[in-house]
CSV table of C-alpha atoms in Angstrom, one decimal:
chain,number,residue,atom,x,y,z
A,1,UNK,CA,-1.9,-25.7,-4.0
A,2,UNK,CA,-0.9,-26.7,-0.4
A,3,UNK,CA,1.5,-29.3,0.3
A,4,UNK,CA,0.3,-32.0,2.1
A,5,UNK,CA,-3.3,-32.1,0.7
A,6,UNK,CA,-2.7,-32.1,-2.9
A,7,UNK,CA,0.5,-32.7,-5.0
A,8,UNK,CA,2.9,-29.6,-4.8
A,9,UNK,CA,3.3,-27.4,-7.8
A,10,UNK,CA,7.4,-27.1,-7.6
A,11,UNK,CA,7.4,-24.5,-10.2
A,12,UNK,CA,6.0,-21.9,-7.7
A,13,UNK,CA,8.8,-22.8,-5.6
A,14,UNK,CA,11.5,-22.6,-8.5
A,15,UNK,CA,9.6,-18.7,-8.9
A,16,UNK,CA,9.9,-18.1,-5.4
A,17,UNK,CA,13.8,-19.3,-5.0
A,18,UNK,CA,14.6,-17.3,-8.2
A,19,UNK,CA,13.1,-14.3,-6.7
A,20,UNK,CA,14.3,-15.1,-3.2
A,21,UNK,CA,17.5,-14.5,-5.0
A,22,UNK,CA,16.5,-11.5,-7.1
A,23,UNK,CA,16.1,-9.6,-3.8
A,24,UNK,CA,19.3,-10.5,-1.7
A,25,UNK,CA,21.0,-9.6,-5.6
A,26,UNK,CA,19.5,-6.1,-5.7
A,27,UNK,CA,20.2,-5.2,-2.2
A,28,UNK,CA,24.2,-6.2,-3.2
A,29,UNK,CA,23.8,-4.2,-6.4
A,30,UNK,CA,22.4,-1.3,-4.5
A,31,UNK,CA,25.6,-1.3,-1.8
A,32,UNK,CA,27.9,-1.4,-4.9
A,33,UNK,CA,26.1,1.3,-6.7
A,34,UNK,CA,25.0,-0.7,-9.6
A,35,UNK,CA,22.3,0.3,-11.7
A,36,UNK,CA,20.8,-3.3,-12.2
A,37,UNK,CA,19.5,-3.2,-8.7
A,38,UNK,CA,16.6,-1.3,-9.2
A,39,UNK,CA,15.9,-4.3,-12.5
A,40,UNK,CA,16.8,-7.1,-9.8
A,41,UNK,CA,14.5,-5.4,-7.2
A,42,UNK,CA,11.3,-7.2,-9.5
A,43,UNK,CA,11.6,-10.1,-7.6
A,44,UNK,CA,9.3,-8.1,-4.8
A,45,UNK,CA,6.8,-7.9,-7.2
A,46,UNK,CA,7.1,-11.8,-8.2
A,47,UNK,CA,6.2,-12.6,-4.5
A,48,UNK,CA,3.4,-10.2,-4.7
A,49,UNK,CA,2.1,-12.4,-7.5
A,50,UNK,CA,2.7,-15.7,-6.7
A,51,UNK,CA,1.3,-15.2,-3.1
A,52,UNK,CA,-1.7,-14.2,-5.1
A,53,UNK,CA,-2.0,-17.3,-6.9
A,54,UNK,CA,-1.3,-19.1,-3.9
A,55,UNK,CA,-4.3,-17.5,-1.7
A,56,UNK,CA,-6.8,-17.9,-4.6
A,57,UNK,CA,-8.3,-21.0,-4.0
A,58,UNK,CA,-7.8,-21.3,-0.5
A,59,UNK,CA,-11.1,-22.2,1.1
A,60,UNK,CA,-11.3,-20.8,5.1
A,61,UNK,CA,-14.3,-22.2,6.9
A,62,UNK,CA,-13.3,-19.3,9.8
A,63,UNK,CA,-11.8,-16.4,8.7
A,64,UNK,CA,-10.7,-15.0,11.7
A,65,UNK,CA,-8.8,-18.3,12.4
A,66,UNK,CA,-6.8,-18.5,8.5
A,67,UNK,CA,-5.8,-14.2,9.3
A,68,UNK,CA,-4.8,-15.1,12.7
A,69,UNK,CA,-2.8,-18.2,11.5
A,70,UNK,CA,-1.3,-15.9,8.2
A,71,UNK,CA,-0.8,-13.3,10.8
A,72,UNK,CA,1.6,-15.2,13.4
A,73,UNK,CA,3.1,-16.9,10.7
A,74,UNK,CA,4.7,-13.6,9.2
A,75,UNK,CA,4.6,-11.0,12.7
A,76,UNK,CA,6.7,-14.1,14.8
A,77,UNK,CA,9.6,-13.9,12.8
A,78,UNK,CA,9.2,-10.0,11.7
A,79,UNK,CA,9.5,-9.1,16.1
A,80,UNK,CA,11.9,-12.1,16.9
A,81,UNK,CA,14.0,-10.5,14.2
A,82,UNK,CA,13.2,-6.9,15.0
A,83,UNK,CA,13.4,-6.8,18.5
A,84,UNK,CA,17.0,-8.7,18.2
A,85,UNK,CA,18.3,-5.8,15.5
A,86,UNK,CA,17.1,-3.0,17.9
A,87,UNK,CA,19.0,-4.5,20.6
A,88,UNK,CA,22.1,-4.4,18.7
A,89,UNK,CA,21.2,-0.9,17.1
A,90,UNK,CA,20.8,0.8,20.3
A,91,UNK,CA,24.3,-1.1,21.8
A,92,UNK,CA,26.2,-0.2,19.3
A,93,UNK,CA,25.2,2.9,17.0
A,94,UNK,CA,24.7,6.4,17.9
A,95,UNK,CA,21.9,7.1,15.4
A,96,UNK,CA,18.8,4.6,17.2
A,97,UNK,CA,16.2,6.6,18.7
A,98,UNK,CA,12.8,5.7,20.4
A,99,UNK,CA,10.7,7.7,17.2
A,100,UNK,CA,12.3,5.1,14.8
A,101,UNK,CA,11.9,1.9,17.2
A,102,UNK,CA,8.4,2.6,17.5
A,103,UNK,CA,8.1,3.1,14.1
A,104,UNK,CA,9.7,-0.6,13.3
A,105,UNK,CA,7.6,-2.4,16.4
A,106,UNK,CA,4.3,-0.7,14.4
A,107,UNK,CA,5.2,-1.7,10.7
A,108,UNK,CA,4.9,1.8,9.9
A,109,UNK,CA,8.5,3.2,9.0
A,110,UNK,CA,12.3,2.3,9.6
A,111,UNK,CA,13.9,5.7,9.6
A,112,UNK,CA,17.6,5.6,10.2
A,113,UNK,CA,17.7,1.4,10.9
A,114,UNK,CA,18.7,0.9,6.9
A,115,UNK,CA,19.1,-2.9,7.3
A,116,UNK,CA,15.6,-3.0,8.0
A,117,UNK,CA,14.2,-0.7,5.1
A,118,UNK,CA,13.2,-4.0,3.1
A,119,UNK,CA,10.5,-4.9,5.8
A,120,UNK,CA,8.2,-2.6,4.3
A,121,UNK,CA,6.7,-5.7,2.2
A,122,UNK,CA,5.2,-7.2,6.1
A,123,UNK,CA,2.8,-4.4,6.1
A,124,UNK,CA,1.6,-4.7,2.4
A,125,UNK,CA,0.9,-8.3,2.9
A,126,UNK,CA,-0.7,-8.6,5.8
A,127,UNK,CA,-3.0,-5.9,4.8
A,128,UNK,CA,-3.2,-8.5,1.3
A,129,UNK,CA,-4.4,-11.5,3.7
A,130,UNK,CA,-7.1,-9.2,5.4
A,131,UNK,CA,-8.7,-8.4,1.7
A,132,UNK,CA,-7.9,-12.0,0.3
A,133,UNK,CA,-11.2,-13.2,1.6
A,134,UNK,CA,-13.2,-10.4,0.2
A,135,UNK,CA,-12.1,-10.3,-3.5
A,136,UNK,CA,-12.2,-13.9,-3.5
A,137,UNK,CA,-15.9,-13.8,-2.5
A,138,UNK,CA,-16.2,-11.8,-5.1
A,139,UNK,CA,-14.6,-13.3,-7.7
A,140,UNK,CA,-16.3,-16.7,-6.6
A,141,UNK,CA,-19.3,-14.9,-7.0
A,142,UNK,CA,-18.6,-14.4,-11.3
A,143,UNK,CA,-17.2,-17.5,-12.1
A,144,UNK,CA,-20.0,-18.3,-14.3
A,145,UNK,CA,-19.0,-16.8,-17.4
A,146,UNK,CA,-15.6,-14.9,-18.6
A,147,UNK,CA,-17.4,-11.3,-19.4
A,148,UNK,CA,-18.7,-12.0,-15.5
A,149,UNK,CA,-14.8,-12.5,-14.5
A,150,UNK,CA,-13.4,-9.8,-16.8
A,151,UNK,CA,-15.8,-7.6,-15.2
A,152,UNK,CA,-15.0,-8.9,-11.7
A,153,UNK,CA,-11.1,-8.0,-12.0
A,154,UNK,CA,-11.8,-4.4,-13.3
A,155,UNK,CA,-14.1,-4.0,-10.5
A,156,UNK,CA,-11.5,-4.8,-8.2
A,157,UNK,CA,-8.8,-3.2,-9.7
A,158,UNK,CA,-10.5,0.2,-10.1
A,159,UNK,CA,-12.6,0.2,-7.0
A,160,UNK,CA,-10.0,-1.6,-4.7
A,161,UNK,CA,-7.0,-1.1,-6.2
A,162,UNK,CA,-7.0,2.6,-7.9
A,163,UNK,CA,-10.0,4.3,-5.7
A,164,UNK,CA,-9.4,2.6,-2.2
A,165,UNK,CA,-5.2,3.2,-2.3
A,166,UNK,CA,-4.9,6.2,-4.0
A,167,UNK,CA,-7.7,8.1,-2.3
A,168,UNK,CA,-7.9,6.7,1.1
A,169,UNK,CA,-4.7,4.1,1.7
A,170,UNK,CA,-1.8,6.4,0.2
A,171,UNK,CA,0.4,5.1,2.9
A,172,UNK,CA,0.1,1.5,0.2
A,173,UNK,CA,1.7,1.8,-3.4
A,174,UNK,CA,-1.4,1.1,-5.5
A,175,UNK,CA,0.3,-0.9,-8.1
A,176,UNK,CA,2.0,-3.5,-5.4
A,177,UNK,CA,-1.3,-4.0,-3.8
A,178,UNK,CA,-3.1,-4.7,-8.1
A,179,UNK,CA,-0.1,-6.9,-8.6
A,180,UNK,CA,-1.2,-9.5,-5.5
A,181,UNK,CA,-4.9,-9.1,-6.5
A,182,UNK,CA,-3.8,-10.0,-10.7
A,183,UNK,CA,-2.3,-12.8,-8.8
A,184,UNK,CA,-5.6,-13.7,-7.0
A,185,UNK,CA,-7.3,-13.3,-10.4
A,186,UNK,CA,-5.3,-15.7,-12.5
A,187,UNK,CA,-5.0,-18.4,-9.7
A,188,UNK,CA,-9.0,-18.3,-10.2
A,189,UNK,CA,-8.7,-19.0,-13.9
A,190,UNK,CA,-6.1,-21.6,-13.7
A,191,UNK,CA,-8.3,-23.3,-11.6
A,192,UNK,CA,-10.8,-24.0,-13.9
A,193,UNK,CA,-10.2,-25.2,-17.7
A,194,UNK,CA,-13.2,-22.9,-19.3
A,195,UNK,CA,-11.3,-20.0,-18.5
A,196,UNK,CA,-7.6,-21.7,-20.3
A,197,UNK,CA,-8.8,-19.8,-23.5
A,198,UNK,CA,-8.9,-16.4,-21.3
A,199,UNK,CA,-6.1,-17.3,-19.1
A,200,UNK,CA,-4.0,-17.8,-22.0
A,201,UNK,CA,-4.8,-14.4,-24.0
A,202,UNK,CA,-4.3,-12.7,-20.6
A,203,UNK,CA,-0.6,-14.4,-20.1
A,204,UNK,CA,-0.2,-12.6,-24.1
A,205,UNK,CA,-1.3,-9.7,-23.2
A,206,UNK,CA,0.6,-8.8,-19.9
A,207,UNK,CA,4.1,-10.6,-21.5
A,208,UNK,CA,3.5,-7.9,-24.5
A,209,UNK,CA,2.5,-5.0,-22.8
A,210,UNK,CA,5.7,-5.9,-20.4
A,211,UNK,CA,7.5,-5.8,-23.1
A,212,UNK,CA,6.4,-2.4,-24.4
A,213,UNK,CA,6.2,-0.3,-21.2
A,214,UNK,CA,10.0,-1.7,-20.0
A,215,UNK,CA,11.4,-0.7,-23.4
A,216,UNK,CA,9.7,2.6,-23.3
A,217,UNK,CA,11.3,3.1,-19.5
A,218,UNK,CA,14.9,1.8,-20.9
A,219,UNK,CA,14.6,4.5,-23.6
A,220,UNK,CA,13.7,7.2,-21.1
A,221,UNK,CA,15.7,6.3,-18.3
A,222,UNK,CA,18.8,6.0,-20.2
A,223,UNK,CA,18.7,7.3,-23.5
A,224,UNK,CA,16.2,10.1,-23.5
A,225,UNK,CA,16.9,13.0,-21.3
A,226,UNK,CA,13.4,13.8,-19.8
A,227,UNK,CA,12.7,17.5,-18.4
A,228,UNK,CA,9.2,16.8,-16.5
A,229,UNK,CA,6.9,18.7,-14.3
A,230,UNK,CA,6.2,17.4,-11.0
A,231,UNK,CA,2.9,16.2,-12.2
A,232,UNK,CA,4.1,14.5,-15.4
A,233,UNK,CA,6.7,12.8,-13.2
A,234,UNK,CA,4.1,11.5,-11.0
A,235,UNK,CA,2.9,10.2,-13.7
A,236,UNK,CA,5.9,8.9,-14.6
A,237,UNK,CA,6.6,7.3,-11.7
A,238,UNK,CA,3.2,5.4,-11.5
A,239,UNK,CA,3.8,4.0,-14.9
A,240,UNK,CA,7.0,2.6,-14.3
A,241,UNK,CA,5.4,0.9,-11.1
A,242,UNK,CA,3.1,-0.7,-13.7
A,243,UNK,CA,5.9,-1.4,-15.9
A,244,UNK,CA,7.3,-3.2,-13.0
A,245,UNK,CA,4.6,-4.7,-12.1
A,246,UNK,CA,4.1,-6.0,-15.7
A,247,UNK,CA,7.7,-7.5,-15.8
A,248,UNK,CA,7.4,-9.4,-12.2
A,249,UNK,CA,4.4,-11.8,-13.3
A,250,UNK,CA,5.4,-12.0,-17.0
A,251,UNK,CA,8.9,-13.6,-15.2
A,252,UNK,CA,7.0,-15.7,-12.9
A,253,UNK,CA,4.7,-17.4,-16.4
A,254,UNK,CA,8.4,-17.7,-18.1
A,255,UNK,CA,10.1,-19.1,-15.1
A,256,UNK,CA,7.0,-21.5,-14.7
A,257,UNK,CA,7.3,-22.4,-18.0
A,258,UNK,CA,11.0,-22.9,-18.3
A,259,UNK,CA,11.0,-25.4,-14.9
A,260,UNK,CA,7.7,-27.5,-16.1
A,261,UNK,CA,10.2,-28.3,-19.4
A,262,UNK,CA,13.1,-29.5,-17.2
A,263,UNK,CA,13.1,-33.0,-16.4
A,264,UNK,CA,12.7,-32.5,-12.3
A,265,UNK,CA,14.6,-34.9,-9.9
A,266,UNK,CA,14.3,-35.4,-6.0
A,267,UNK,CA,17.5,-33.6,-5.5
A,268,UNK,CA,15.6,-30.4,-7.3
A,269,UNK,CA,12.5,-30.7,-5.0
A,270,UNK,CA,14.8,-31.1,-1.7
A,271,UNK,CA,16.1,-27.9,-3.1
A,272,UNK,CA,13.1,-26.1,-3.6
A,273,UNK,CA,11.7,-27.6,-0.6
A,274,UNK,CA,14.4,-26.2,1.6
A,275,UNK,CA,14.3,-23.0,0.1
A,276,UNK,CA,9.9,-22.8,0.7
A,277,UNK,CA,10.8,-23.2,4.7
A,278,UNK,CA,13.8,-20.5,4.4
A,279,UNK,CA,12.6,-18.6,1.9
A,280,UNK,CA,10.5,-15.8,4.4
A,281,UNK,CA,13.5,-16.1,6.9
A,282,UNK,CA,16.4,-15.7,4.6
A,283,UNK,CA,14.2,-11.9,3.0
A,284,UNK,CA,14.2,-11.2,6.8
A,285,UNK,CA,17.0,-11.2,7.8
A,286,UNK,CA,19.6,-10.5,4.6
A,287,UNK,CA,19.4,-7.0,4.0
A,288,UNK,CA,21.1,-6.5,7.9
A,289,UNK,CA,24.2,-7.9,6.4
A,290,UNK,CA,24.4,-6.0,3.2
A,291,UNK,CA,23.3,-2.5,4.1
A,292,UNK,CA,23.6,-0.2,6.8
A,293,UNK,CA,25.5,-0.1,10.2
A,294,UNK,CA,26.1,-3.8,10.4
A,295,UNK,CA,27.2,-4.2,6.7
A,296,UNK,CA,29.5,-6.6,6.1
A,297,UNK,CA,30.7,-5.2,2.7
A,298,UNK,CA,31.1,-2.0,4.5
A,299,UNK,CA,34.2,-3.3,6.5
A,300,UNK,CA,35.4,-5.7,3.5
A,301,UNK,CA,37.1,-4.2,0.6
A,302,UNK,CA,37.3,-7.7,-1.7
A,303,UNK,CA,34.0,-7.9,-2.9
A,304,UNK,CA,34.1,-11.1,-3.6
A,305,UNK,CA,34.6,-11.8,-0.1
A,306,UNK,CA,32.1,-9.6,1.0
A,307,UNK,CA,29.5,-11.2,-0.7
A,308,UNK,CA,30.4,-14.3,0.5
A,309,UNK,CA,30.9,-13.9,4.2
A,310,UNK,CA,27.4,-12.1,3.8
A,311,UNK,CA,25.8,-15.0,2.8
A,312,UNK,CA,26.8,-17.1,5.4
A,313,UNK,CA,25.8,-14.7,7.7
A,314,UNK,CA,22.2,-14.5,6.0
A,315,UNK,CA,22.4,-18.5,5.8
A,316,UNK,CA,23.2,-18.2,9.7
A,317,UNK,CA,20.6,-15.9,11.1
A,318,UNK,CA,18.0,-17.3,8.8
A,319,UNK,CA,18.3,-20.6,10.1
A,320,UNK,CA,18.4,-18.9,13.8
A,321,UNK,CA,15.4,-16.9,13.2
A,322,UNK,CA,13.3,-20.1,12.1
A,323,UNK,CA,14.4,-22.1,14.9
A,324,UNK,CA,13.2,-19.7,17.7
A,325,UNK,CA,10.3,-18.6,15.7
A,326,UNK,CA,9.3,-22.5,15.8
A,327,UNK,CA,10.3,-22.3,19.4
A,328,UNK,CA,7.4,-19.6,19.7
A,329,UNK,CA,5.2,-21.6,18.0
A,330,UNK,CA,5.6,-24.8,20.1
A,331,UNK,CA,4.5,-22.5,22.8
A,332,UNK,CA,1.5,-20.7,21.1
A,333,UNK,CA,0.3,-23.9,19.6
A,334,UNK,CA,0.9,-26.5,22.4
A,335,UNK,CA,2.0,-29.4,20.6
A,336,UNK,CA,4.0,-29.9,17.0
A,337,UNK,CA,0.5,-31.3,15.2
A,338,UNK,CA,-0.8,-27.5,15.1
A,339,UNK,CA,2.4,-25.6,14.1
A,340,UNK,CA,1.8,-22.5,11.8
């Protein structure tokens, strides 16, 4: 749903704060060599999902108008941000070079800028937006009964998701690109009640198979000493994307669950409210701090005050970054009324 035109479903924001905060963890667990950063790193695939949901319904009388708007909404802050960290990179480290910035400015790599690695996501969701239209035409199209949707998905997922990334768009992970179009999917059935019955089995199903292919990984990854080929790792590899995969959306139904049973107040939404505008800014710009050349935990030996510093430093640039991406905005939209 989209605020301002119907009533707000705060339980996609509470998803999207709580794996807002998943990210910024992993990328603290992964400077201090923790293992639970590649567990807290599932909050990539929550976003995946819930943008999904978001985008399902979303009715665009001109496509090239919703893309463009999508498009300047993400790119603004991604070369505000980017073109800022380069200037910095190149003052005051000896490993920038032009191969690397031109990689950045073209979403295609980040070589040796670490604090930047993270940005990877831009280029998997804007190619999302572009196919958002399509698959919901499609989709639209076999509404009419649930074999027609359950056909629909499968179509999608093997011809889009399997076919199209792993044969043509191998430069996309396959199973990030299945978790946004699941998300597409669901926000379909939740739209309407004839499909609660399916939706429901669905929810089931994926929560249970979570289940299943995480324990399995667990067992492999730290109590079963696996000697694979390089084929069977591939495999591997693939199904522990899926198992990821699996774990992000069954988190986003508990988390939606566990906020639609708390008793909300207005000091919750002005939360979660605060956190929807920051939210995009506060992914952009944290890793920066946390990894890298400009680490702060690099030149801090308390952890503890590391950690902290580095999040006032996020807080900080965050709030910087919206307010001259808004600046840009004024400017490409003339007046306030027609902001992004």
């Amino acid at each position: 749903m989209i605020k301002g035109k119907q009533k707000w479903d705060y339980s996609i924001s509470f998803v999207r704060m709580t794996a807002m905060i998943f990210i910024v963890t992993c990328h603290f667990f992964q400077y201090y060599q923790n293992e639970l950063a590649f567990w807290f790193n599932v909050g990539v695939q929550m976003f995946f999902f819930i943008s999904g949901l978001l985008h399902a319904n979303r009715e665009e009388t001109n496509w090239f108008e919703g893309i463009k708007k999508s498009f300047l909404k993400l790119l603004v802050p991604y070369y505000i941000l980017v073109t800022i960290a380069c200037i910095f990179w190149f003052g005051f480290t000896s490993d920038a070079n032009f191969i690397d910035l031109v990689n950045i400015f073209t979403l295609h790599s980040y070589g040796k800028f670490i604090g930047l690695h993270h940005l990877w996501f831009v280029a998997y969701i804007l190619l999302a937006y572009i196919m958002t239209p399509l698959v919901n035409k499609i989709l639209k199209c076999l509404e009419k009964s649930k074999t027609h949707m359950i056909l629909g998905i499968i179509v999608v997922l093997i011809g889009g998701g399997v076919l199209f990334f792993e044969r043509f768009a191998t430069y996309y992970n396959s199973a990030w690109m299945i978790c946004y179009f699941l998300g597409l999917w669901m926000g379909k059935l939740q739209k309407s009640s004839d499909f609660s019955l399916l939706l429901n089995c669905v929810k089931i199903i994926v929560c249970v198979c979570a289940i299943i292919f995480n324990f399995f990984q667990i067992l492999c990854d730290y109590f079963i000493e696996l000697n694979l080929s390089p084929i069977m790792q591939t495999i591997y590899n693939k199904f522990c994307d899926y198992a990821h995969v699996l774990l992000g959306i069954s988190l986003v139904f508990l988390l939606r669950y566990i906020y639609q049973k708390i008793n909300c107040f207005s000091l919750e939404h002005y939360i979660l409210e605060k956190s929807d505008k920051y939210s995009y800014y506060i992914y952009l710009t944290h890793q920066i701090f946390i990894l890298g050349n400009f680490s702060i935990c690099s030149v801090i030996d308390s952890p503890i005050i590391a950690i902290t510093l580095a999040c006032g430093f996020i807080l900080l640039s965050a709030l910087i970054l919206y307010f001259l991406a808004n600046e840009v905005f004024r400017v490409v939209y003339k007046h306030e009324g027609n902001k992004v």
